Short mmCIF file of C-alpha atoms in Angstrom, two decimals:
data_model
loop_
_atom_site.label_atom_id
_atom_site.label_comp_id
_atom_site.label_asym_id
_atom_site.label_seq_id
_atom_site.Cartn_x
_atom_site.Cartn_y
_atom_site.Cartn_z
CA UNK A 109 47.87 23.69 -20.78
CA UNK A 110 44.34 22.23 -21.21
CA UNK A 111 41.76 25.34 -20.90
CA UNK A 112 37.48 25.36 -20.65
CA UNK A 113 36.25 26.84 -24.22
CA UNK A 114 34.03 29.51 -24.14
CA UNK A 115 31.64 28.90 -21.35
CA UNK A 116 28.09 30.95 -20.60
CA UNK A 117 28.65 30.14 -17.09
CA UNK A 118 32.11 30.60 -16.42
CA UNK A 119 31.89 34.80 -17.86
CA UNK A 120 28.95 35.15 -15.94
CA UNK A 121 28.73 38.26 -13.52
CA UNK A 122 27.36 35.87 -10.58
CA UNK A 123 30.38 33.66 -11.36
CA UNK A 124 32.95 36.10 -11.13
CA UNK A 125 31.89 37.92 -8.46
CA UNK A 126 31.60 35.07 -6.33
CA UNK A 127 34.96 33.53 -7.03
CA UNK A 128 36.26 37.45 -6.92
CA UNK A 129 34.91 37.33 -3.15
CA UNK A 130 37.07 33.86 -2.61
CA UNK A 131 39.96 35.24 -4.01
CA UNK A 132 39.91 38.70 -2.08
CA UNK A 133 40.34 36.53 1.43
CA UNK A 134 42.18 33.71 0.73
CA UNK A 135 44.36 35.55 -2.55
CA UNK A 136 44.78 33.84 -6.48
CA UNK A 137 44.66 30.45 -6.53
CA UNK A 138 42.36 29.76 -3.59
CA UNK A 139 39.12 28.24 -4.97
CA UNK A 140 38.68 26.42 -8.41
CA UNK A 141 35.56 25.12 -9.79
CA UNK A 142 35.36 21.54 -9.79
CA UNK A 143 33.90 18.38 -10.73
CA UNK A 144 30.59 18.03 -12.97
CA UNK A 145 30.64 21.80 -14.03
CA UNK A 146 34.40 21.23 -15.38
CA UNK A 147 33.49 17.67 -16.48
CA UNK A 148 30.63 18.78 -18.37
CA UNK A 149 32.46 21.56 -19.89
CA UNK A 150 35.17 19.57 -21.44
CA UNK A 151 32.72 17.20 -22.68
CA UNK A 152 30.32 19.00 -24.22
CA UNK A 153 27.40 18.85 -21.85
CA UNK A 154 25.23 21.12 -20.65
CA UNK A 155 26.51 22.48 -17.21
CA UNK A 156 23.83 22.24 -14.40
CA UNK A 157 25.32 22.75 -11.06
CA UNK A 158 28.66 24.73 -10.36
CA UNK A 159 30.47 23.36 -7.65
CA UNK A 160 33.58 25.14 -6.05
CA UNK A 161 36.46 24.16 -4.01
CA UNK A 162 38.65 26.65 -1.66
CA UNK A 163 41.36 25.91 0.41
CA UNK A 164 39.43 28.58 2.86
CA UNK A 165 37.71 27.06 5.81
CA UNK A 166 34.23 26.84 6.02
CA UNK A 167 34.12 29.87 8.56
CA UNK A 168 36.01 31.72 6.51
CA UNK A 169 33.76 31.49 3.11
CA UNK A 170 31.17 32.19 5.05
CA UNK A 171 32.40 35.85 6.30
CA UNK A 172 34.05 36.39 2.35
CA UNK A 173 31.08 35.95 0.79
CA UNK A 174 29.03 38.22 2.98
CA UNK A 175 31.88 40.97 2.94
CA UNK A 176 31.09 41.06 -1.14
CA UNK A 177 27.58 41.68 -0.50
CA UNK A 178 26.56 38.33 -1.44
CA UNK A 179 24.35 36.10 0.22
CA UNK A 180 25.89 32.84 2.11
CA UNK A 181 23.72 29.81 3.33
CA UNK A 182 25.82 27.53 6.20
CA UNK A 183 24.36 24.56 4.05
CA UNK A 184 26.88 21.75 5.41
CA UNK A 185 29.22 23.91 7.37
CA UNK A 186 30.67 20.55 9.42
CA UNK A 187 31.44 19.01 6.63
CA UNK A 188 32.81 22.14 4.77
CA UNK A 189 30.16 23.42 2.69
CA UNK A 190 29.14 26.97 2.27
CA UNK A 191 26.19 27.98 -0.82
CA UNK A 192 26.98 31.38 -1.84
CA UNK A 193 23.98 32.90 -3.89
CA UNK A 194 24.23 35.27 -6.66
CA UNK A 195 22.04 36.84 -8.77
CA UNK A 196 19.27 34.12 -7.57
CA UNK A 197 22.45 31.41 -8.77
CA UNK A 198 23.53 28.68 -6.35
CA UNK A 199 27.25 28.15 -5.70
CA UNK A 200 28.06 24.92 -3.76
CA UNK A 201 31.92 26.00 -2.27
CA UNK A 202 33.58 22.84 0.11
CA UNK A 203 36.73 23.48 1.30
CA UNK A 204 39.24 20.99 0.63
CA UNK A 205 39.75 17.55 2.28
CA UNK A 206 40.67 14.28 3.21
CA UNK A 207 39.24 11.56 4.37
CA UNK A 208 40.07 10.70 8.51
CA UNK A 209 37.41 7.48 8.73
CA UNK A 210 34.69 6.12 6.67
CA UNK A 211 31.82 3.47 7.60
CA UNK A 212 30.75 2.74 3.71
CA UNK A 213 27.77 4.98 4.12
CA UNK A 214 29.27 8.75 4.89
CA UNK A 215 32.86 10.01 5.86
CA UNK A 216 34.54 11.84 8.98
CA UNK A 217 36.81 14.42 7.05
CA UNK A 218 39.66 16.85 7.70
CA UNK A 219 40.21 20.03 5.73
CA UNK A 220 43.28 20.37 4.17
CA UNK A 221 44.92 23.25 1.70
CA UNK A 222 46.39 20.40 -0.60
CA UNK A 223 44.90 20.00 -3.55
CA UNK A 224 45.99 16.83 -4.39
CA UNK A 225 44.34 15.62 -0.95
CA UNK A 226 41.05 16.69 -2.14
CA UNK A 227 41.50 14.72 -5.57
CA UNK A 228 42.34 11.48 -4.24
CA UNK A 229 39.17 11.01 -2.18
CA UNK A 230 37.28 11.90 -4.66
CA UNK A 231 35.47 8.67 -6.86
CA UNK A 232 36.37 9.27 -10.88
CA UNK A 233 39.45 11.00 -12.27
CA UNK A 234 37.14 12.90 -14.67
CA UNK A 235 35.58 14.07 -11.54
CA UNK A 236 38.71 15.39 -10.17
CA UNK A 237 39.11 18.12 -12.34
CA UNK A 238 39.78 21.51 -10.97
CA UNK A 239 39.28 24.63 -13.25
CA UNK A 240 40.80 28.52 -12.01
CA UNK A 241 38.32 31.55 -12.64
CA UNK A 242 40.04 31.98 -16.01
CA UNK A 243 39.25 28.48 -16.94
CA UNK A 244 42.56 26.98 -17.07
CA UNK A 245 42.28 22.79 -16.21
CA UNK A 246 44.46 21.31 -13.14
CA UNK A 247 44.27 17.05 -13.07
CA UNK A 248 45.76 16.16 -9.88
CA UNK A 249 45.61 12.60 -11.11
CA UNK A 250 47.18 13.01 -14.07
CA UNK A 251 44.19 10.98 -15.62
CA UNK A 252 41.42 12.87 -15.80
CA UNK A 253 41.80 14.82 -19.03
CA UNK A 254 42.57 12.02 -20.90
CA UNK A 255 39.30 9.88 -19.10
CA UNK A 256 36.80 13.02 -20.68
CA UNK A 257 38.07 13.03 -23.37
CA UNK A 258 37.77 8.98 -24.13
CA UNK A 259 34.47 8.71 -22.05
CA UNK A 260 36.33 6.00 -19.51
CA UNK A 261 34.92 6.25 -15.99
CA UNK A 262 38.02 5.26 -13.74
CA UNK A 263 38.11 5.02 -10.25
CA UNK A 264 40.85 7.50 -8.47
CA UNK A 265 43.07 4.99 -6.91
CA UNK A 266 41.98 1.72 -5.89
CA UNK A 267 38.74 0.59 -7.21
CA UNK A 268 38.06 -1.27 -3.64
CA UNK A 269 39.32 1.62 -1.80
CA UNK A 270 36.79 3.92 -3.10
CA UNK A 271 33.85 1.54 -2.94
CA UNK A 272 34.82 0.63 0.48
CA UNK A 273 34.42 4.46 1.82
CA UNK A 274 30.85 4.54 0.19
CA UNK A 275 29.48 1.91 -1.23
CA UNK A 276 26.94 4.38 -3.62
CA UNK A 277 30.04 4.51 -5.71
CA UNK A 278 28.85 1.33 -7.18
CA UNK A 279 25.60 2.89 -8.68
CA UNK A 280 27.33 6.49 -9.47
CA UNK A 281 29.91 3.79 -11.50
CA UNK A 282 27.05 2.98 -14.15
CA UNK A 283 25.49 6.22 -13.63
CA UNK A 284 28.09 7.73 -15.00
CA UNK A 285 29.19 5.03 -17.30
CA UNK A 286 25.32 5.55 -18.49
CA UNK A 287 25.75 9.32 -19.44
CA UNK A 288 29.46 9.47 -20.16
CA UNK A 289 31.04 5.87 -21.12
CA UNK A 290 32.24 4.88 -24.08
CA UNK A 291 32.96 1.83 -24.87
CA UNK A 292 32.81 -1.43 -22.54
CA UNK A 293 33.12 -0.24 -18.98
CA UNK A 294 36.68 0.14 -16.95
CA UNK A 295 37.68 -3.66 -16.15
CA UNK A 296 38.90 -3.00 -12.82
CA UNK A 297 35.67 -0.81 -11.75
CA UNK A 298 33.73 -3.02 -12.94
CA UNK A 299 35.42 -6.29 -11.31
CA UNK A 300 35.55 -4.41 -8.00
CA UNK A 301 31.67 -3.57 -8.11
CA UNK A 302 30.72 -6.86 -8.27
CA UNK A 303 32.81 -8.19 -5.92
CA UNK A 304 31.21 -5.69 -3.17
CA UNK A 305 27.82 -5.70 -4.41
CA UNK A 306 26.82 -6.81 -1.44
CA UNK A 307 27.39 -3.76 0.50
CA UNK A 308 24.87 -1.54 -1.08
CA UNK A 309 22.98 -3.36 1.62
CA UNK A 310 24.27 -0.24 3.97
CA UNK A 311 22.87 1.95 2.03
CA UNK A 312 19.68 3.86 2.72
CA UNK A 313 16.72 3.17 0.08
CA UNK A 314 16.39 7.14 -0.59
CA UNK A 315 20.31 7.30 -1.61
CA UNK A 316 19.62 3.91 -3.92
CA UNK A 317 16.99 5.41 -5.25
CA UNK A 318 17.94 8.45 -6.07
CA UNK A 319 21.06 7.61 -7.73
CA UNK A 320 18.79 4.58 -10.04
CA UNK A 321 16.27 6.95 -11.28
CA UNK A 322 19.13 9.35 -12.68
CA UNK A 323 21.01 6.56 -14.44
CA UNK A 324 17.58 5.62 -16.11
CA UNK A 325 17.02 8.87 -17.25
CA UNK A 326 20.17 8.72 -19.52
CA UNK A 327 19.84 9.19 -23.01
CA UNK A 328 20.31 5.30 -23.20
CA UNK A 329 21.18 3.07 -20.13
CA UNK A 330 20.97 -0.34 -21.98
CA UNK A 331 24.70 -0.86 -21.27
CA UNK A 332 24.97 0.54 -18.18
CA UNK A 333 21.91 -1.92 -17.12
CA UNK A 334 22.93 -4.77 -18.98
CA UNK A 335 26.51 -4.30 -16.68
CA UNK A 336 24.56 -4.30 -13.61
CA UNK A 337 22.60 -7.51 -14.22
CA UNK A 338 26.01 -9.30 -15.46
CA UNK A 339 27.83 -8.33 -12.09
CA UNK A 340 24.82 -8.90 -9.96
CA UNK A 341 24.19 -5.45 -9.23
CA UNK A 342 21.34 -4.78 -10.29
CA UNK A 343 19.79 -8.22 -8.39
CA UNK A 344 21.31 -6.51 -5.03
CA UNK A 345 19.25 -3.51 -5.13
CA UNK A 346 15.92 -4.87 -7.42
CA UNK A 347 15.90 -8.50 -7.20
CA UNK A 348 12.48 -8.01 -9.41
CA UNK A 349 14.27 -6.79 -12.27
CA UNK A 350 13.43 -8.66 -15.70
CA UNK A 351 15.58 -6.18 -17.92
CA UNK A 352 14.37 -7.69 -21.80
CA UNK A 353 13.33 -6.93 -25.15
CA UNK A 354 10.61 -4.43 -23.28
CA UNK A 355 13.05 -2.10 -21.42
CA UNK A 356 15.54 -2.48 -24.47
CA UNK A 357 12.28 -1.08 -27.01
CA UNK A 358 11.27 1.21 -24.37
CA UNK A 359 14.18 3.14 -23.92
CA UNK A 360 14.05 4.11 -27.74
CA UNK A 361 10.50 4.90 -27.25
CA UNK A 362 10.65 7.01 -24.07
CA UNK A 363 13.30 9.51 -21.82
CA UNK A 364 10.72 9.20 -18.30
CA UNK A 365 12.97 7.35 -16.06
CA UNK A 366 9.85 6.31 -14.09
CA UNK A 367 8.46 4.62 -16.71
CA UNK A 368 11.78 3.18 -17.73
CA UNK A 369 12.18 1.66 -13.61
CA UNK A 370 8.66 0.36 -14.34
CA UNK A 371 9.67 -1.03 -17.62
CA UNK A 372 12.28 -3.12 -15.93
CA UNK A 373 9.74 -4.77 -13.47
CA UNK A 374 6.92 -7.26 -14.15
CA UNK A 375 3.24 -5.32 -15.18
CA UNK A 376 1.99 -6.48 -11.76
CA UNK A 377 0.39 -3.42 -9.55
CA UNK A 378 1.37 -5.57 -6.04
CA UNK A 379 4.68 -5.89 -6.77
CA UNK A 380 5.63 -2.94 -7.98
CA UNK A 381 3.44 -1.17 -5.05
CA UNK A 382 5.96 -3.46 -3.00
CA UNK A 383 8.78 -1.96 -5.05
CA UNK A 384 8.12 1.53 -4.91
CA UNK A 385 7.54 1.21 -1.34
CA UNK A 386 10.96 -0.67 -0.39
CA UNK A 387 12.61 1.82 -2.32
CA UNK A 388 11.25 4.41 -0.91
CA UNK A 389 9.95 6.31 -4.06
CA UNK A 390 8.01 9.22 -3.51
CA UNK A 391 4.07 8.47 -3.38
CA UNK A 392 3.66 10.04 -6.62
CA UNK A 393 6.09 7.64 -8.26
CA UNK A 394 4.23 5.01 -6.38
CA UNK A 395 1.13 5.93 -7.64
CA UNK A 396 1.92 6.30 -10.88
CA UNK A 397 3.71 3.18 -11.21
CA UNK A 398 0.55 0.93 -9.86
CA UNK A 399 -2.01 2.96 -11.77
CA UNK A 400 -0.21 2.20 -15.11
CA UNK A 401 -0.14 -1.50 -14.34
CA UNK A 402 -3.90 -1.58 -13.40
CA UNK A 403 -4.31 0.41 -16.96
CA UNK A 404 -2.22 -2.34 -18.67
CA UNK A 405 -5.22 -5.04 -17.93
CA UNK A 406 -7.71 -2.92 -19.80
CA UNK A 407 -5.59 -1.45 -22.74
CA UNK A 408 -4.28 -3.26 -25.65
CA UNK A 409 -3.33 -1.77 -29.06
CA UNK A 410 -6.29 -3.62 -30.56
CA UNK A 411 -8.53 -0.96 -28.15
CA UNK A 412 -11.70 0.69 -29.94
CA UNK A 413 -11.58 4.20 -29.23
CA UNK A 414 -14.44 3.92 -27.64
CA UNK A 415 -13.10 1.35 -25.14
CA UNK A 416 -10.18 3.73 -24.75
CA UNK A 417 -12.24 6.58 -23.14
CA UNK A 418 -13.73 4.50 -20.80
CA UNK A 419 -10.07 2.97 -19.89
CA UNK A 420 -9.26 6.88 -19.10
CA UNK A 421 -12.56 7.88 -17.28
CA UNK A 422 -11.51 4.34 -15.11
CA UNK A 423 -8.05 4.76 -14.57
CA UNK A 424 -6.71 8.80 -15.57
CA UNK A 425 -5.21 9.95 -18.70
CA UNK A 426 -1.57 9.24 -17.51
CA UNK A 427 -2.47 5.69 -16.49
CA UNK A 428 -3.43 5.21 -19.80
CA UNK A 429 -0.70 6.85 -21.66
CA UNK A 430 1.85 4.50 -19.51
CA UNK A 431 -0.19 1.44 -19.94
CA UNK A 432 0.21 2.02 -23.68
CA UNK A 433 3.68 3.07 -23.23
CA UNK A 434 4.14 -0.25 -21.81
CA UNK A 435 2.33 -2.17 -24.83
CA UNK A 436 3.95 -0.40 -27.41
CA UNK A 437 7.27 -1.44 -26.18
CA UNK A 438 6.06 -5.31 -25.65
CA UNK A 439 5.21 -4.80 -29.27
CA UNK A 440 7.53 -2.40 -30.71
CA UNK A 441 6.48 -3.25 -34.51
CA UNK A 442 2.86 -1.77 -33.68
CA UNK A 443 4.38 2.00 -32.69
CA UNK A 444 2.52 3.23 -34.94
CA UNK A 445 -1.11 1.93 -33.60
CA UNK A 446 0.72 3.01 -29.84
CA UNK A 447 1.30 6.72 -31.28
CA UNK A 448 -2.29 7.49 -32.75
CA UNK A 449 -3.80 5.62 -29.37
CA UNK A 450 -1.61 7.74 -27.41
CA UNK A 451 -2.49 11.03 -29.55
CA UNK A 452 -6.31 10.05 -28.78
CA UNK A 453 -5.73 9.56 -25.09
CA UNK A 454 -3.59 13.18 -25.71
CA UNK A 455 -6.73 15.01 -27.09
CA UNK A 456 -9.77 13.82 -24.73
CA UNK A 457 -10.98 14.90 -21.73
CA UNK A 458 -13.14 12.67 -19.94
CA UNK A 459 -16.59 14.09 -18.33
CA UNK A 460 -17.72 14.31 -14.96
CA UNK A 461 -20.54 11.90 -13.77
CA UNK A 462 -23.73 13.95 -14.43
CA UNK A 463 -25.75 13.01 -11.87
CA UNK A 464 -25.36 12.83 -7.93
CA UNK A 465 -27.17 11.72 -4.75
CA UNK A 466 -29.34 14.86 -5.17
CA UNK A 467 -31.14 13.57 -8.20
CA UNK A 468 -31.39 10.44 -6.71
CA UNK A 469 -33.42 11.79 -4.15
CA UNK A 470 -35.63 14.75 -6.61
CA UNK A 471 -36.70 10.87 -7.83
CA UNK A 472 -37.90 9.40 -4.30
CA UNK A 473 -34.55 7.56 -3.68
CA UNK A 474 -33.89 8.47 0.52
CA UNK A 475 -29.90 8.74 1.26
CA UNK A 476 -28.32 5.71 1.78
CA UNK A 477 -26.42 2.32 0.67
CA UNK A 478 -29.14 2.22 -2.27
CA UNK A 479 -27.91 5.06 -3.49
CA UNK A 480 -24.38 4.29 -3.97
CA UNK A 481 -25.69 1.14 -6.04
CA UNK A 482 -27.91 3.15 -8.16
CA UNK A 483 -25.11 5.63 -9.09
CA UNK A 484 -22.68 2.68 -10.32
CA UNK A 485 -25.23 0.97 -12.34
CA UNK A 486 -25.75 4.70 -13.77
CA UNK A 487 -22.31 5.23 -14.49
CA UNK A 488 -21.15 1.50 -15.90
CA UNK A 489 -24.74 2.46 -18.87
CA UNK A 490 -23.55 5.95 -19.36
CA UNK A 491 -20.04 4.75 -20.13
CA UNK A 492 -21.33 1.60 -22.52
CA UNK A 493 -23.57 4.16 -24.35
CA UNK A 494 -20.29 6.60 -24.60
CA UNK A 495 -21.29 9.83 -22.32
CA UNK A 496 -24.23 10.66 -23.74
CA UNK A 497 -25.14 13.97 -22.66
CA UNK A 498 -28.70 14.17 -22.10
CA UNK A 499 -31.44 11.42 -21.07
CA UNK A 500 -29.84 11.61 -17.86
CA UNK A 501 -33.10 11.77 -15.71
CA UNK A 502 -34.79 8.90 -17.87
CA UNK A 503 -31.60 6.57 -16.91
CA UNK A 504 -32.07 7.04 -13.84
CA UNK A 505 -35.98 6.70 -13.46
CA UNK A 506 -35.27 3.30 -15.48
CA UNK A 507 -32.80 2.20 -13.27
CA UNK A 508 -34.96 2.60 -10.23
CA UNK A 509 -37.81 1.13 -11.79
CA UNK A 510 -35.75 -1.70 -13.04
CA UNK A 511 -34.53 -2.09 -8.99
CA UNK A 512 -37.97 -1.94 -7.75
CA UNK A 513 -39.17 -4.91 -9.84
#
């Protein structure tokens, strides 16, 4: 008998009391935690989430949770899903079930009080592992323990079969091969992923993109990556992909899985605007991305400091920090002239413009299209004399004297 060691999470007073409220209605035996929180466990990773199953219908959760006091959100009540809160904690509880139909993108399901029903439609043996509120470990597949504990991502059943009811299981194949594997991935997985590649085509850019940003931000996805490019997967869903020395540097060098996707594209602010866009990132990912490539152009690791504050006045701090990001891992033997850049870039804070359209027109200047010019030629001389902080009234009259021939 294979039991979870001593886990913060499973003593908890939320946790008890919510399996406690399971196990009043539907008796021992009726809900066991599953998936990443019993994963985790047995692997020695933190524990995020704690997902439960129950072979109580959705209906029914719903009414034992409340009868404990406890709060119950109908979160995906049609397909099973009840969140039971405790103590401020989430609980995700699905009853158990079987696949009826599925259309590569999402499922039609049946519940079911088998548990061995519920394990076979789900996508890794190590993720179907079931744990009791004591902690003891149930493997309906019979293959799961062993998978944990050798870091082997394994589909349950037919590798086809799986990646036929959703074709996301290719990506959440090296995802998880990214933060778990061991080793060279499963042979079979890995032979049926490329042979439906082509499928992820179904799949909605927000699911793609989702699942790619958390299998960058693995301690190190080199593998995984390098998989994905030898099967053609990672063509299918980012054709721009150019994974190299850069990526391979900057994954030593950096954890951000933004700046790792960036890292795996060409510096070009069009493209990746293209990217970010077709992927559906969020704007601030989108932003980010094409302000860092724009910084690239005017930051080397050659840079006077000087040069560097105006690069962060021009562009933002985090531009900058990316841009060199990006350099250092072009260049990974000059980390050292990256760091103390990046420290500098850490440390200032760029100043507003000092002047305005009032001053302008305390000098005679009327509102209007001349102003606008007079302000830029102000600011590109304040920056090449380094944000002076006085004389700011004498620039000016120069400038307009200068204009006015």
């Amino acid at each position: 008998m294979t039991r979870l060691s001593d886990q913060v999470w499973l003593r908890a007073s939320s946790t008890r009391a919510v399996m406690a409220a399971l196990e009043a209605t539907g008796g021992p035996g009726s809900a066991r935690f599953v998936g990443g929180c019993v994963r985790n466990a047995l692997m020695g990773q933190p524990v995020d989430d704690i997902d439960i199953a129950t072979t109580l219908k959705p209906e029914e959760t719903e009414r034992a949770i409340r009868a404990a006091g406890l709060k119950a959100v109908p979160t995906g009540i049609a397909h099973g899903t009840v969140t039971a809160v405790a103590d401020g904690a989430p609980f995700e509880i699905t009853t158990l079930r079987r696949d009826v139909s599925t259309d590569g993108r999402k499922a039609v399901v049946a519940f079911t009080d088998d548990w061995a029903e519920d394990a076979a439609r789900r996508d890794f043996r190590l993720n179907a592992l079931y744990a009791d509120a004591d902690g003891e470990v149930f493997d309906p597949t019979g293959q799961g323990l062993a998978d944990a504990a050798a870091g082997r991502i394994v589909f349950v059943g037919d590798a086809g079969t799986r990646i036929r009811e959703d074709y996301l299981r290719i990506l959440r194949f090296f995802r998880f091969f990214a933060w778990y594997g061991q080793g060279e991935p499963d042979a079979e997985g890995l032979a049926a992923c490329q042979a439906l590649a082509s499928g992820m085509g179904r799949l909605s850019a927000e699911r793609v993109s989702k699942e790619l940003l958390k299998l960058l931000a693995a301690p190190d996805p080199r593998a995984a990556v390098q998989a994905m490019a030898r099967t053609g997967v990672l063509t299918q869903i980012l054709p721009e992909a150019e994974p190299g020395p850069a990526f391979d540097a900057g994954i030593e060098q950096t954890a951000d899985a933004a700046l790792r996707l960036s890292l795996l594209l060409p510096a070009e602010a069009s493209l990746l605007s293209d990217v970010a866009r077709r992927l559906r990132l969020s704007n601030g990912v989108r932003d980010r991305l094409t302000a860092a490539a724009s910084a690239r152009r005017d930051v080397d690791l050659d840079i006077t400091d000087a040069a560097l504050r105006r690069a962060i006045y021009r562009h933002g701090r985090q531009a900058v920090l990316d841009g060199l990001a990006r350099r250092s891992a072009e260049a990974p033997g000059r980390r050292m002239d990256a760091e103390r850049l990046s420290g500098l870039a850490q440390s200032w804070s760029p100043p507003r413009l000092p002047v305005g359209g009032k001053d302008l027109a305390r000098l005679g200047v009327p509102p209007g299209p001349e102003t606008g010019r007079l302000l830029k030629a102000f600011e590109d001389s304040w920056l090449a004399d380094g944000f002076p902080t006085e004389g700011h009234a004498g620039r000016l009259q120069a400038l307009i004297n200068a204009r006015r021939g």
